[in-house]
Short mmCIF file of C-alpha atoms and ligand atoms in Angstrom, two decimals:
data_model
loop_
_atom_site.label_atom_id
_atom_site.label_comp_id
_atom_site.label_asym_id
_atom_site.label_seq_id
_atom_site.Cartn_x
_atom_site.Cartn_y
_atom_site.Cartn_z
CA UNK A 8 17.75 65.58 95.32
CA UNK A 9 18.30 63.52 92.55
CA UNK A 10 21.90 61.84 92.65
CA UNK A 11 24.87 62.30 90.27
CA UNK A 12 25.45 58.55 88.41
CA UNK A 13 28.85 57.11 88.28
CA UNK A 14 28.92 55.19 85.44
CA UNK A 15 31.72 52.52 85.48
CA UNK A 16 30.44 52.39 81.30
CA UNK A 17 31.93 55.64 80.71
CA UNK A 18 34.88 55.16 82.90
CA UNK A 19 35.90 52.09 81.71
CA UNK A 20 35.83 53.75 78.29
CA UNK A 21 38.53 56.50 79.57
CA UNK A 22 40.97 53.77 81.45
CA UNK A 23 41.00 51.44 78.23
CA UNK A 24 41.57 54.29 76.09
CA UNK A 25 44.80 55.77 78.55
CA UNK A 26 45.71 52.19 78.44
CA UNK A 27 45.69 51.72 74.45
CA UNK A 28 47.86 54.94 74.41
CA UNK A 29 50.42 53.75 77.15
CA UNK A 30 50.90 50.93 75.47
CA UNK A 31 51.50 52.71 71.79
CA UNK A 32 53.96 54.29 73.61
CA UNK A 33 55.51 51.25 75.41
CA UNK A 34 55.79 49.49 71.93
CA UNK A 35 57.70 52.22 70.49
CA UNK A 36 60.32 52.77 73.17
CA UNK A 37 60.93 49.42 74.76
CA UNK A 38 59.48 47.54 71.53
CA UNK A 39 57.30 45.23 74.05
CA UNK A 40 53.55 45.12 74.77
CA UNK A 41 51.74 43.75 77.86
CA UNK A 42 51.21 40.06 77.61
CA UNK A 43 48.18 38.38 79.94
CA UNK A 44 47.32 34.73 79.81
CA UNK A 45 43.83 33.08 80.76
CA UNK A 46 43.96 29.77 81.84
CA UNK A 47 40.62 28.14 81.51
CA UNK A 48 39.77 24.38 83.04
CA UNK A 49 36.86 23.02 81.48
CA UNK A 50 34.10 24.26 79.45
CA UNK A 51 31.56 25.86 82.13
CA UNK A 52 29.06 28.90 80.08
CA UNK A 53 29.89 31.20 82.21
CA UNK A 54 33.43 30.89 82.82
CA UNK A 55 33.90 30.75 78.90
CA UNK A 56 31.57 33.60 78.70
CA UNK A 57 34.36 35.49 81.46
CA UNK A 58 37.12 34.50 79.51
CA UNK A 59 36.21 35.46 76.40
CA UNK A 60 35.42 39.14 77.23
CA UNK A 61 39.23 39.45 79.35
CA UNK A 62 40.75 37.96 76.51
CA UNK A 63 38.29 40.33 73.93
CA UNK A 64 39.39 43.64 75.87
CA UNK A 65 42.98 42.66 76.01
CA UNK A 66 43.06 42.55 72.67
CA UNK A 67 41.40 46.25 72.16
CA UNK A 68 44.42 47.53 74.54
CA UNK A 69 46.78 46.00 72.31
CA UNK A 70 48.07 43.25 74.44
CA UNK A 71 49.41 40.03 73.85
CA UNK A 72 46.98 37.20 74.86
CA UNK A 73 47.31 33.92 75.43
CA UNK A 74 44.09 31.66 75.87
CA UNK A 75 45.29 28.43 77.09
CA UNK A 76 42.21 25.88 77.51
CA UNK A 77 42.84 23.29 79.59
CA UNK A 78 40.48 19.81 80.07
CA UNK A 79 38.55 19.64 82.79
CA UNK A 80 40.31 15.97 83.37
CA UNK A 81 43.97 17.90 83.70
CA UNK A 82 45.55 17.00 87.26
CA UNK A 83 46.22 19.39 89.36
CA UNK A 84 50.25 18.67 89.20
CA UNK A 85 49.90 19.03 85.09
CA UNK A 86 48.10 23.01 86.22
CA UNK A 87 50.93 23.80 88.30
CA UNK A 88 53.51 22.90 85.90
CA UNK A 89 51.64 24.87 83.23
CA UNK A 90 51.53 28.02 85.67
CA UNK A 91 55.43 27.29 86.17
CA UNK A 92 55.86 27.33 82.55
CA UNK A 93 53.95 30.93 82.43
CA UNK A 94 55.85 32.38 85.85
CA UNK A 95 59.07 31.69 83.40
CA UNK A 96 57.86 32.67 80.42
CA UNK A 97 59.50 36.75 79.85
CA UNK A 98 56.71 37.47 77.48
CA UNK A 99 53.90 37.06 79.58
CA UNK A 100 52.70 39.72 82.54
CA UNK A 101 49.95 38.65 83.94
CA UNK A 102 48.31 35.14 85.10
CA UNK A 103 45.06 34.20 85.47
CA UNK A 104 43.38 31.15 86.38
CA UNK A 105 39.22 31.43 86.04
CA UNK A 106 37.58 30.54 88.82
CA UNK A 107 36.37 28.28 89.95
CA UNK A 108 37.83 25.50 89.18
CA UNK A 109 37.24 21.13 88.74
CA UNK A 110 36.54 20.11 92.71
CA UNK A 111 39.62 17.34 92.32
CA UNK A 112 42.29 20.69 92.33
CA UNK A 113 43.17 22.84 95.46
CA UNK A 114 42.29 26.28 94.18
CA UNK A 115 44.32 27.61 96.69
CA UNK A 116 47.67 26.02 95.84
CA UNK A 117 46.57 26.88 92.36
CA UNK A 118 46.62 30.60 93.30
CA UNK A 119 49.07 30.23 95.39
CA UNK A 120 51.35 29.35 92.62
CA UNK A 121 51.44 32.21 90.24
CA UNK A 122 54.20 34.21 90.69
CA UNK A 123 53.31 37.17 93.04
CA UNK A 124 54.94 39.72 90.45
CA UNK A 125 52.48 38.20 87.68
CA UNK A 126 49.23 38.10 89.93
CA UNK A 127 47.24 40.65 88.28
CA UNK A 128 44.18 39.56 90.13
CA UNK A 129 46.04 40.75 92.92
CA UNK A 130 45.22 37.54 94.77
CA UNK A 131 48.02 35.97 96.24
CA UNK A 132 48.75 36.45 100.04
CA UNK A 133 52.12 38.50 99.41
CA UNK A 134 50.27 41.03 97.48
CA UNK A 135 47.42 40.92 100.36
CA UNK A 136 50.31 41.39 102.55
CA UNK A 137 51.81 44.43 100.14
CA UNK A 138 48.13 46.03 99.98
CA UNK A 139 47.93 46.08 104.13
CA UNK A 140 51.15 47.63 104.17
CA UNK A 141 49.94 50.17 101.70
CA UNK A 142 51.92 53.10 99.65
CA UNK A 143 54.97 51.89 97.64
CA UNK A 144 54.39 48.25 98.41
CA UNK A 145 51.59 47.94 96.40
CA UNK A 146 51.77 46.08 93.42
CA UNK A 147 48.51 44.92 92.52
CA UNK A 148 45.62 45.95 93.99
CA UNK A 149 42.49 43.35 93.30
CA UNK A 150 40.41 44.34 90.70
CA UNK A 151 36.56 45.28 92.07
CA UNK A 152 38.01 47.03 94.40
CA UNK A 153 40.83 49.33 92.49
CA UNK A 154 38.11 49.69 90.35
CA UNK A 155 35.62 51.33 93.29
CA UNK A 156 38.52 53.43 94.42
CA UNK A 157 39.31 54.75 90.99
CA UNK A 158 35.36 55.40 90.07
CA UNK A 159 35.42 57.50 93.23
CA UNK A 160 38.70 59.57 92.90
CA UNK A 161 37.11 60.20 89.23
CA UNK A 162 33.66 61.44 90.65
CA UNK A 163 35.56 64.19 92.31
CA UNK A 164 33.90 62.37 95.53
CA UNK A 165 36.18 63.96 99.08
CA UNK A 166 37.81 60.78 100.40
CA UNK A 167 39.91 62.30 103.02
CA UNK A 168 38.56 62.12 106.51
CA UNK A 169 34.90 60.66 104.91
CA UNK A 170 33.16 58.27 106.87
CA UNK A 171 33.50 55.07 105.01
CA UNK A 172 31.03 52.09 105.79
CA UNK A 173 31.51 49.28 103.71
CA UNK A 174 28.74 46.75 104.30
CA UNK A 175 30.64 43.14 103.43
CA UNK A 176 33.59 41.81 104.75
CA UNK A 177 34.88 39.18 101.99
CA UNK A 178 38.43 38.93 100.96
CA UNK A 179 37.13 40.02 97.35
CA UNK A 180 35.62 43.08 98.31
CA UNK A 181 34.50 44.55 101.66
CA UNK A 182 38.11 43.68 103.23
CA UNK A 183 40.57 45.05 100.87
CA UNK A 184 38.07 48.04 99.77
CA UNK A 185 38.20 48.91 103.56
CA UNK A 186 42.22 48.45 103.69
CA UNK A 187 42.65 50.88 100.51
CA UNK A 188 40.36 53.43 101.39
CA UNK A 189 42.13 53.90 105.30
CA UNK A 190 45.43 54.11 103.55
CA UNK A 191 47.24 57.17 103.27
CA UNK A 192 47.01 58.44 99.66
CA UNK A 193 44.98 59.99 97.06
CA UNK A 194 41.06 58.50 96.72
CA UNK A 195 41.62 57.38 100.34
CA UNK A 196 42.67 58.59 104.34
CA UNK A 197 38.97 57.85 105.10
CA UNK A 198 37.62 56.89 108.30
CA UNK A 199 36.54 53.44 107.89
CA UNK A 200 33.92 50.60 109.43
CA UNK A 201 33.45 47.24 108.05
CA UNK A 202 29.36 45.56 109.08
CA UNK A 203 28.43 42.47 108.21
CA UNK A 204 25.83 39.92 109.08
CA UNK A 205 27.07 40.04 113.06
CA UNK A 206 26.87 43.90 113.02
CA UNK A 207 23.82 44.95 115.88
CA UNK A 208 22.88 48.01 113.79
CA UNK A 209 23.46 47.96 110.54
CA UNK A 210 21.02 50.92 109.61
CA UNK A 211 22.49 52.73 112.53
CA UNK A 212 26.41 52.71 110.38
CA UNK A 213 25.07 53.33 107.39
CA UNK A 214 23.30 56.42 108.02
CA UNK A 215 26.56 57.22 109.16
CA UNK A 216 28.46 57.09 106.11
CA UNK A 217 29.37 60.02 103.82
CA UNK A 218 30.88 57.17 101.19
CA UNK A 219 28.44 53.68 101.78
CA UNK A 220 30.46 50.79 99.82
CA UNK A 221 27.94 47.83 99.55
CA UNK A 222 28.96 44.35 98.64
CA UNK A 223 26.62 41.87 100.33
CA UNK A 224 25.04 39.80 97.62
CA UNK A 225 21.43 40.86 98.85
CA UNK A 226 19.29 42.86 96.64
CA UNK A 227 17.38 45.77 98.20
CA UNK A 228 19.49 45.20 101.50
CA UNK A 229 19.96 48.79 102.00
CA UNK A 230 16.81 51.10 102.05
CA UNK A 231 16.50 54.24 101.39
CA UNK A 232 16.53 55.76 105.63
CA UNK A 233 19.53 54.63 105.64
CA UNK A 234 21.75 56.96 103.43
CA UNK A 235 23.06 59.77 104.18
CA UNK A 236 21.50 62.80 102.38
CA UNK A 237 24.29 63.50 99.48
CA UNK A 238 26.74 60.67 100.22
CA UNK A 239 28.09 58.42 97.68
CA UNK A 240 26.84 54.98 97.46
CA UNK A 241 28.72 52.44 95.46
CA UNK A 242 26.24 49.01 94.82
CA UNK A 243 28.65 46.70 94.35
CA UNK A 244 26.17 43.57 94.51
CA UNK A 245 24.87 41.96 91.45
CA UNK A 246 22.02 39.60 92.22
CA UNK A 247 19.92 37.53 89.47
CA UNK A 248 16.14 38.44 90.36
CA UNK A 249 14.87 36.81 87.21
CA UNK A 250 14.87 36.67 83.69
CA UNK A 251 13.88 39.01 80.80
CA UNK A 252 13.76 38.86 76.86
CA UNK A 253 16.08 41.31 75.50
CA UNK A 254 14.42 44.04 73.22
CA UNK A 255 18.12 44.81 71.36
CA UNK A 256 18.80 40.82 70.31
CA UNK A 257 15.25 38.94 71.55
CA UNK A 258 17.01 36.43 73.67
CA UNK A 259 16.14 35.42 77.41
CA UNK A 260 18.45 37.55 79.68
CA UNK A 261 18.66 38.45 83.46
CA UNK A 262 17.54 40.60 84.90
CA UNK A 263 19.91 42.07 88.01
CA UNK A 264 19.69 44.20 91.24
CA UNK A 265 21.97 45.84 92.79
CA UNK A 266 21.82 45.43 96.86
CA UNK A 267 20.28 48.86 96.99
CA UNK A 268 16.95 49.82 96.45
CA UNK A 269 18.02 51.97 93.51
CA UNK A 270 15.25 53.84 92.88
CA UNK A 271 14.21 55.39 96.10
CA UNK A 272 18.19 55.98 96.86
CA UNK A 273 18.87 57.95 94.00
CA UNK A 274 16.95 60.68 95.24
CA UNK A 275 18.91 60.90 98.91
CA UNK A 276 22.20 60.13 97.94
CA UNK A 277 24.75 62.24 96.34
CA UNK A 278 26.20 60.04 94.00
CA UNK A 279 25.03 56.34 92.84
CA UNK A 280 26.19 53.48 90.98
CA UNK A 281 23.70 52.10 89.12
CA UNK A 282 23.27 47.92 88.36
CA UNK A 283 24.39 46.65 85.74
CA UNK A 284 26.65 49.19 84.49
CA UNK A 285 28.41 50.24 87.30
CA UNK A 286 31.37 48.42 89.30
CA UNK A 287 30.43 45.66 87.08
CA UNK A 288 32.46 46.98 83.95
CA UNK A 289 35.52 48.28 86.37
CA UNK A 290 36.54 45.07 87.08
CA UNK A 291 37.93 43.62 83.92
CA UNK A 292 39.42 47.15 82.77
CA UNK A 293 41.16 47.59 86.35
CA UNK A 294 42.56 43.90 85.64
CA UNK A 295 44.16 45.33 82.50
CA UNK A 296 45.67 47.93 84.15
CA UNK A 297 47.22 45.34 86.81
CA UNK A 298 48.46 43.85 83.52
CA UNK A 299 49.89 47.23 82.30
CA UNK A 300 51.46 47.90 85.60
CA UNK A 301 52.80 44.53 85.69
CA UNK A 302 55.18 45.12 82.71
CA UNK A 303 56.02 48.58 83.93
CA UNK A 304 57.22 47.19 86.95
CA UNK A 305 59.34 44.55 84.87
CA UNK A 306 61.00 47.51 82.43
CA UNK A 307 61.73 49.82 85.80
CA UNK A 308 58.51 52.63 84.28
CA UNK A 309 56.95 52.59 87.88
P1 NAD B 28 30.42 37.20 99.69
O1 NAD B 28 29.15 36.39 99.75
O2 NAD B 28 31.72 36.54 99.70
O3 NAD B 28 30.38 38.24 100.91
C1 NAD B 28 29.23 38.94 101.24
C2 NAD B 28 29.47 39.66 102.54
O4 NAD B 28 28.31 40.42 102.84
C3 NAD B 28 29.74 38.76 103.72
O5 NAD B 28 30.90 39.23 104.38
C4 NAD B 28 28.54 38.91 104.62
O6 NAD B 28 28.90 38.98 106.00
C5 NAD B 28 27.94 40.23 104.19
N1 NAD B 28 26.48 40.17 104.25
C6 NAD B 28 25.68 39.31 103.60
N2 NAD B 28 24.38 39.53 103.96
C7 NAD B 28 24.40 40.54 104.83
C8 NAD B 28 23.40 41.20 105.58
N3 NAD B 28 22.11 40.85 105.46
N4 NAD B 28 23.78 42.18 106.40
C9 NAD B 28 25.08 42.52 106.53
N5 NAD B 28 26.07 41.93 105.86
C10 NAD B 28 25.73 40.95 105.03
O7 NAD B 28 30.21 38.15 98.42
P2 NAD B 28 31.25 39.00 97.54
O8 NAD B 28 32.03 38.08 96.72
O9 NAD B 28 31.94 40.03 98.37
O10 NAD B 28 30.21 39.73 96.59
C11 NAD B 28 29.21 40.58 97.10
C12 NAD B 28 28.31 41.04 95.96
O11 NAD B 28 29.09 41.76 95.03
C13 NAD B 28 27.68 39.89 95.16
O12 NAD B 28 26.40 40.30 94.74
C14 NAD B 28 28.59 39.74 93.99
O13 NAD B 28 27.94 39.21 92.84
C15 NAD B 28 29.00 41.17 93.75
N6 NAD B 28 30.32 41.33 93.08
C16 NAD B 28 30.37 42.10 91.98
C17 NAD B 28 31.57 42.29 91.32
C18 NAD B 28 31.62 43.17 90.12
O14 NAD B 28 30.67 43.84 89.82
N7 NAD B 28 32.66 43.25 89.38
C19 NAD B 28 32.73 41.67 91.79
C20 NAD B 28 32.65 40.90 92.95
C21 NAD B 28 31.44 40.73 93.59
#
């Protein structure tokens, strides 16, 4: 059998575009648009390199954005009055702060900070708290994970009463991916089991699953025996194995695994995300839907 992709490409391509048109219509009734700010500390590559592509596909969904670069010297009394600023500012949605940030600030009090109502990363322990509860408490879902749900409520892929393994347990991913998908609700009501690295068998749970969620940060970790003929495997990992020159623009890139031997898995499974170009590109486009939903909360839409 050769497994059905799920490409988070594509989907990503349909959300932004529902997105763009919700937000058309926003700006005509209600003469508002969706307003995000990125608050970057320092100049790290990669966190620039983050930034830049949030702030990049805000602007394609017609948002308002706000880049507000910040030295890497600023105390961390001078961050939390700027986040105080944003929690009071009426134009703005959603609040971020890129990880991670200059070792002389408590990330956590950082986070901890941002209004719950504008933590589109979904973060903060009250919106933890509204995600456990589940249904109509909800606000914000965090973003890798809303963005696994919603790839597999668009594959058509049964959810309710599926055996769920997730294979990670961090508060990122394998927790709250295992608390959505045992909610009651569409894309979920699925049996569920957490393993991690204290799990006896983790072949044994795998081979299990009808829907195998895999966020471990190991490439190859799960071979081929252990799927399921026909399930759905979601690779959430993305691990650096080296480095390659791009043949589109010639310069040195990486080259990245998923934590499932890809190959040999695509012809058991059912459905497969590949890496790169699966989860990866949910995560940023579920984060601007966190951002949509955050001002249809505010104007009483949702
Ligand atoms: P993490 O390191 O915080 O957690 C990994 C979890 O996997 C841990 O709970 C650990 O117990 C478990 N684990 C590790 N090795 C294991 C093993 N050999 N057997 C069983 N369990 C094992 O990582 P994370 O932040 O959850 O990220 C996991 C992977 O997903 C990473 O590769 C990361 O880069 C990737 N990721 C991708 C996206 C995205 O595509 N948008 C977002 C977040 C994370």
């Amino acid at each position: 059998m050769t497994a059905k992709l799920i490409k988070g490409t594509e989907i990503r391509e349909e959300i932004l575009e529902e997105i763009t048109k919700e937000v058309q219509e926003i700006k005509e009734k209600h003469g508002v648009v969706p307003g995000l700010v990125t608050i970057l500390v320092g100049s790290s590559p990669a966190s620039i390199s983050y930034v830049t592509l949030k702030i990049k596909t805000a602007h394609r969904v017609g948002f308002t954005e706000v880049q507000d670069d910040q030295p890497v010297d600023i105390s961390e009394a001078d961050l939390l009055a700027l986040i105080d600023k944003y929690n009071n500012d009426d134009s703005i949605n959603g609040i971020l702060v890129q990880l991670p940030l200059p070792k002389h600030i408590d990330e956590k009090k950082v986070l901890n900070a941002i209004d719950p109502d504008k933590d589109v990363d979904g973060f903060h322990p009250v919106n933890v708290g509204r995600l456990m509860i589940g249904g109509d408490e909800v606000k914000f879902p965090p973003c890798t994970p809303f963005g696994i749900q919603e790839m597999i409520i668009r594959a058509g892929v049964e959810t309710s009463g599926a055996e769920v393994v997730v294979v990670g347990r961090s508060n990122i991913v394998g927790k709250p991916i295992a608390n959505m998908m045992v909610q009651k609700g569409p894309g979920a009501n699925s049996t569920v089991t957490i393993v991690h690295t204290r799990t006896k068998d983790l072949a044994a749970h795998c081979q299990r699953a009808d829907i195998l969620i895999v966020a471990a940060g190991v490439p190859d970790l799960v071979k081929p025996e252990w799927i399921k003929p026909g399930a759905c495997v979601i690779d959430v990992g993305v691990n650096r194995v080296g480095e390659k020159i791009s043949e589109k623009t010639g310069k040195t890139i990486a080259i990245l695994k998923g934590d499932v031997d890809f190959d040999a898995a695509k012809e058991i499974a059912g459905y497969i995300t590949p890496v790169p170009g699966g989860v990866g590109p949910m995560t940023i486009t579920m984060l601007m839907l966190n951002t949509l939903k955050s001002l249809k909360f505010k104007l009483g839409l949702m």
